JSON list of C-alpha atoms in Angstrom, two decimals:
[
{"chain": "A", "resi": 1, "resn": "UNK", "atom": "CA", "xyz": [23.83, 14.36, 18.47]},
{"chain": "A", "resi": 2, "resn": "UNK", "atom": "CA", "xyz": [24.88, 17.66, 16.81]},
{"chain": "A", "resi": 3, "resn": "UNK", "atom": "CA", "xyz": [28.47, 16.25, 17.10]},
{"chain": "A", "resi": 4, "resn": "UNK", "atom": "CA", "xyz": [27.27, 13.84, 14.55]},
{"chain": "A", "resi": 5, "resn": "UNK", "atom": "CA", "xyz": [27.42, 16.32, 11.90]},
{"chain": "A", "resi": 6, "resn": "UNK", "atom": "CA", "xyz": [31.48, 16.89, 11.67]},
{"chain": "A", "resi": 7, "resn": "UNK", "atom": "CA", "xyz": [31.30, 19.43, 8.13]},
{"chain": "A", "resi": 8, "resn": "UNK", "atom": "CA", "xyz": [28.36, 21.15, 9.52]},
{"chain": "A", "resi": 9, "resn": "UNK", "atom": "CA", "xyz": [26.75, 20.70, 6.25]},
{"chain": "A", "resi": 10, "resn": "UNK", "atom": "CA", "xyz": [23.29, 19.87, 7.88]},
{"chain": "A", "resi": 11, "resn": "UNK", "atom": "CA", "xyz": [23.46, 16.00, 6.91]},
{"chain": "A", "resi": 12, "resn": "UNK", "atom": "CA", "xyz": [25.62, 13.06, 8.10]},
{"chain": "A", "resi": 13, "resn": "UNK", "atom": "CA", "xyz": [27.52, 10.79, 5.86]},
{"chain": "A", "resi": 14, "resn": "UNK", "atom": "CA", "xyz": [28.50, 7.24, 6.73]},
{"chain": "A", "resi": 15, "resn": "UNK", "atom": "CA", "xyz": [31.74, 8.02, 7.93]},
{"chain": "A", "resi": 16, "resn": "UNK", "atom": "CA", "xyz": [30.69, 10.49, 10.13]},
{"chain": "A", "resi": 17, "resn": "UNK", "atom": "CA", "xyz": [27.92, 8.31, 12.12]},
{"chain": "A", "resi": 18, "resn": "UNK", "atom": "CA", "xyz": [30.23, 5.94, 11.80]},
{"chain": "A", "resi": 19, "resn": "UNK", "atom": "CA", "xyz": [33.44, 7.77, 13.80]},
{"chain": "A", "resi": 20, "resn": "UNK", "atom": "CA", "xyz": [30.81, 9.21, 16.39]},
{"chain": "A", "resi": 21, "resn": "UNK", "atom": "CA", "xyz": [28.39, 5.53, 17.41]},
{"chain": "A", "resi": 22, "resn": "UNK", "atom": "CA", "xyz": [32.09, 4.13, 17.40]},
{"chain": "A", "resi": 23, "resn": "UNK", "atom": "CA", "xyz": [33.12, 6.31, 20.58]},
{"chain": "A", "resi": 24, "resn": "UNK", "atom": "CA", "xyz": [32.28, 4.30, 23.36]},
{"chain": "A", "resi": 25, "resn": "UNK", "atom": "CA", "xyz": [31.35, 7.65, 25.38]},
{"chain": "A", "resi": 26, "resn": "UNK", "atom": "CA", "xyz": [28.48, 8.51, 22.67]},
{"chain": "A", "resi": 27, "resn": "UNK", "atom": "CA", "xyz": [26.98, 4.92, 22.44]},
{"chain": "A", "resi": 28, "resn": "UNK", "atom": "CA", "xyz": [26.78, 5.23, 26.69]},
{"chain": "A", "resi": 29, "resn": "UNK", "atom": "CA", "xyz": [25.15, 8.41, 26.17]},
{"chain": "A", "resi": 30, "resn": "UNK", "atom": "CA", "xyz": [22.66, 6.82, 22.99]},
{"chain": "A", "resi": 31, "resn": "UNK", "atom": "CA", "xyz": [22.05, 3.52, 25.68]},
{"chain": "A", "resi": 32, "resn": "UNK", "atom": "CA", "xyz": [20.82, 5.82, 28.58]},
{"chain": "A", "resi": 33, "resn": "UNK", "atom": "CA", "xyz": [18.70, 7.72, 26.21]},
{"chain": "A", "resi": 34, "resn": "UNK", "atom": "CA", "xyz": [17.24, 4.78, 25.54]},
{"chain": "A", "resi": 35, "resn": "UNK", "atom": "CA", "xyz": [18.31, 4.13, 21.85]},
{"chain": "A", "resi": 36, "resn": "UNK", "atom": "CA", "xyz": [20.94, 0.70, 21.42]},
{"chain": "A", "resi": 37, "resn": "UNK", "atom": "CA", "xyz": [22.83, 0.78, 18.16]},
{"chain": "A", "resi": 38, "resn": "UNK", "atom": "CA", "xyz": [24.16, -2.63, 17.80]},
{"chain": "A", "resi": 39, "resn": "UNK", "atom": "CA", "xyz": [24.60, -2.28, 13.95]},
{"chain": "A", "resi": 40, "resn": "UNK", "atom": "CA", "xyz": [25.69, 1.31, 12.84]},
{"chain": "A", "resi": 41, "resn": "UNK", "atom": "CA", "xyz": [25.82, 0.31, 9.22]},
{"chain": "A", "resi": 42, "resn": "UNK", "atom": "CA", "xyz": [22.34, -1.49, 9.18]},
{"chain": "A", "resi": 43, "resn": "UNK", "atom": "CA", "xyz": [20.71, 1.69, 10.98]},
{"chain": "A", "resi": 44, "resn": "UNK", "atom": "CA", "xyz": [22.47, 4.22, 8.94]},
{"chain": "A", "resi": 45, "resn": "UNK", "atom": "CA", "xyz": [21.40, 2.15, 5.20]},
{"chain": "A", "resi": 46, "resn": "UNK", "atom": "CA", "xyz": [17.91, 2.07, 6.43]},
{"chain": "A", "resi": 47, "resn": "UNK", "atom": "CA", "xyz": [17.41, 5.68, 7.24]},
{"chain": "A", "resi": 48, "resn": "UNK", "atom": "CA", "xyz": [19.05, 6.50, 4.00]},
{"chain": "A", "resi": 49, "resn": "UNK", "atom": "CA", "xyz": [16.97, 4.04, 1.79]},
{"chain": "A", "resi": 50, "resn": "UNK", "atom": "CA", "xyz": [13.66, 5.02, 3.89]},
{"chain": "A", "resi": 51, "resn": "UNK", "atom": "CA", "xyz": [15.03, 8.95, 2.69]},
{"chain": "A", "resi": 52, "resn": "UNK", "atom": "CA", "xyz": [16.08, 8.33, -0.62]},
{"chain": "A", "resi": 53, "resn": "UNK", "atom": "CA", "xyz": [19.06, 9.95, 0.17]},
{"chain": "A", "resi": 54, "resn": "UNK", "atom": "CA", "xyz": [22.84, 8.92, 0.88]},
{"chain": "A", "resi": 55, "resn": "UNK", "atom": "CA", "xyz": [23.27, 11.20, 3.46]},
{"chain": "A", "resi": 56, "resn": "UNK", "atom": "CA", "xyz": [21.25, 11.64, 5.96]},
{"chain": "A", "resi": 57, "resn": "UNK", "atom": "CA", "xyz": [19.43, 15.00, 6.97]},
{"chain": "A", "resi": 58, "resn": "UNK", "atom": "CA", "xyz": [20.26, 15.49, 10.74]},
{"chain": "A", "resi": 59, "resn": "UNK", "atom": "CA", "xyz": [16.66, 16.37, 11.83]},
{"chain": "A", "resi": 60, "resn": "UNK", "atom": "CA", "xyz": [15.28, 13.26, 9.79]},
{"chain": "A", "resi": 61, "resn": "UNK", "atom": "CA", "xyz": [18.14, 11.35, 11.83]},
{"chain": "A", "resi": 62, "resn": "UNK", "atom": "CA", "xyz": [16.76, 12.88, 15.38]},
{"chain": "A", "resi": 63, "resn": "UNK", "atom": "CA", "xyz": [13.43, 11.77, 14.40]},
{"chain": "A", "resi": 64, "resn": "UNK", "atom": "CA", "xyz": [13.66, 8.41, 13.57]},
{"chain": "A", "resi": 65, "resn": "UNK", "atom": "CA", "xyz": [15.92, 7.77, 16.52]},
{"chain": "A", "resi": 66, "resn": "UNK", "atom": "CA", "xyz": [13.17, 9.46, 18.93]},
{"chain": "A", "resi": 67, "resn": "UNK", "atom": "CA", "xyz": [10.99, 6.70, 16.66]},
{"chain": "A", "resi": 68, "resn": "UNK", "atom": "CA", "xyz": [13.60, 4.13, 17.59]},
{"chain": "A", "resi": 69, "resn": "UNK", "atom": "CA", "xyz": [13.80, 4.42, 21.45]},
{"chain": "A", "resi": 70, "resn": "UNK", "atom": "CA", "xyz": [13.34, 1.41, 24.06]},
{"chain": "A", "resi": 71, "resn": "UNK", "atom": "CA", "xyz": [12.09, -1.42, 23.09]},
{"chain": "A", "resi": 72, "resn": "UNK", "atom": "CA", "xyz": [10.06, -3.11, 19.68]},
{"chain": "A", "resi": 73, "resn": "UNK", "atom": "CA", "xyz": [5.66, -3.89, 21.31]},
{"chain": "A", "resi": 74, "resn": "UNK", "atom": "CA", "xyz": [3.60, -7.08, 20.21]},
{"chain": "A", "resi": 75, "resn": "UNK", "atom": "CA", "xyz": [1.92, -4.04, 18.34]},
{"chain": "A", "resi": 76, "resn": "UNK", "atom": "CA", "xyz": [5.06, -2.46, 16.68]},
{"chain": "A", "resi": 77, "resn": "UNK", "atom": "CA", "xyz": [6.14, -6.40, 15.55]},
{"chain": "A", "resi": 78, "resn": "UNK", "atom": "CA", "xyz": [2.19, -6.57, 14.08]},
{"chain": "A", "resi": 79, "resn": "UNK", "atom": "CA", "xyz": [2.16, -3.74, 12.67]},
{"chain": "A", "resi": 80, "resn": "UNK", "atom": "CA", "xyz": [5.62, -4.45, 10.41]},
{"chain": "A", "resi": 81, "resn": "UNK", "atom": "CA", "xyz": [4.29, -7.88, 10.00]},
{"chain": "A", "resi": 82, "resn": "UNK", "atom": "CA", "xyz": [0.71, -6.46, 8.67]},
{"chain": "A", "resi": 83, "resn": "UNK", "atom": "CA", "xyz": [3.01, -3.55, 6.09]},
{"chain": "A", "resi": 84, "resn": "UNK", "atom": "CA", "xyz": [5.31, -6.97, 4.84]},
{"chain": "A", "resi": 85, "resn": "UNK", "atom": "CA", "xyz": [2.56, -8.94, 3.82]},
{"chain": "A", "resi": 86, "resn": "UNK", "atom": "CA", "xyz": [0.26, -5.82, 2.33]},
{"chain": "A", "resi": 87, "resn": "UNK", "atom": "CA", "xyz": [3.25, -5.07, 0.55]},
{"chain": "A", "resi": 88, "resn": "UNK", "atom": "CA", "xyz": [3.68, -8.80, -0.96]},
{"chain": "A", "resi": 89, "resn": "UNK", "atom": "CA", "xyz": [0.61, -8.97, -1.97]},
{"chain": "A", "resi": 90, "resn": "UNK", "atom": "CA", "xyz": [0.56, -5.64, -3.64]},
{"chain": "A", "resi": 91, "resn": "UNK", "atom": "CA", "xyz": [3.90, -7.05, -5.47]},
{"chain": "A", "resi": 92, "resn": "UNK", "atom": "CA", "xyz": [2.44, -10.31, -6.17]},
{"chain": "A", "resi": 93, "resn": "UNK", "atom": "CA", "xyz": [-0.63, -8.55, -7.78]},
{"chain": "A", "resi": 94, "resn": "UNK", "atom": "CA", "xyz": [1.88, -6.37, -10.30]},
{"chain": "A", "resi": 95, "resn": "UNK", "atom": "CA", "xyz": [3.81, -9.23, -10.96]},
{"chain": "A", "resi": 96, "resn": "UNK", "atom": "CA", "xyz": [0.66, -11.36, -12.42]},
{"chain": "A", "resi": 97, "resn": "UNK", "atom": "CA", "xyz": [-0.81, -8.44, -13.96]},
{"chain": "A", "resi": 98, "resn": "UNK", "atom": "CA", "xyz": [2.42, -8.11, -15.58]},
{"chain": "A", "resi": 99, "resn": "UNK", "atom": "CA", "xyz": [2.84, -11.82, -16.68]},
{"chain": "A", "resi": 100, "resn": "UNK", "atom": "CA", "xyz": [-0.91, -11.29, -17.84]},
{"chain": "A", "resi": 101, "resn": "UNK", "atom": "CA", "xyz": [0.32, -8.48, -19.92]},
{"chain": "A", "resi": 102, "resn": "UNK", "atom": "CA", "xyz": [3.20, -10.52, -21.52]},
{"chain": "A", "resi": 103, "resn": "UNK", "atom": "CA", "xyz": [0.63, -13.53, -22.61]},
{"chain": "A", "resi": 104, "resn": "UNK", "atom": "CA", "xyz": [-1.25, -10.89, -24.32]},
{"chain": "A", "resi": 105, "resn": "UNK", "atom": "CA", "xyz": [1.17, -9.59, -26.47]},
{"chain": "A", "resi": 106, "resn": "UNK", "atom": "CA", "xyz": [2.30, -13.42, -27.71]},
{"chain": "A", "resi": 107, "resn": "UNK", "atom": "CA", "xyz": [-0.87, -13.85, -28.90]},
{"chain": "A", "resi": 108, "resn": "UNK", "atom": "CA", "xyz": [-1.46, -10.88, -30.95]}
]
């Protein structure tokens, strides 16, 4: 994985996860360990948007691939399911407080 990090700069940019998970030699090596990246792009926009960053900080990278080895449980699938709907109802509850708001201030 350090090979990942062409500049040495510590983080990985698109284009270099990109020119390393397109060598067929590295995504052998990624399959036996056990990690299948089928969608470079996808993976590489969630880490960032899950960091906040645009580049991705190579030990942030090793963990969430560690995270992201074999395959998804019943429980992992639950437990995403369980985080999408707390989140939609958390976003359901802003968005009506918010409409709340709004009547409000057209009546004052």
């Amino acid at each position: 994985l350090k090979r990942l990090d062409i500049d040495c700069s510590g983080s990985i940019t698109w284009n270099e996860f990109k020119s390393v998970t397109d060598d067929p030699l590295v995504a052998a090596l990624l399959e036996v360990m056990g990690l299948d990246i089928k969608d470079a792009r996808l993976m590489f926009d969630m880490l960032c948007q899950s960091a906040g960053v645009e580049e991705v900080d190579f030990d942030f990278l090793v963990q969430s691939c560690m995270r992201m080895k074999g395959p998804a449980t019943s429980l992992d699938l639950q437990a995403l399911t369980f985080k999408t709907d707390s989140l939609a109802a958390e976003l359901r509850r802003i968005s009506k407080n918010i409409e709340d708001g709004s009547r409000l201030d057209l009546c004052l």
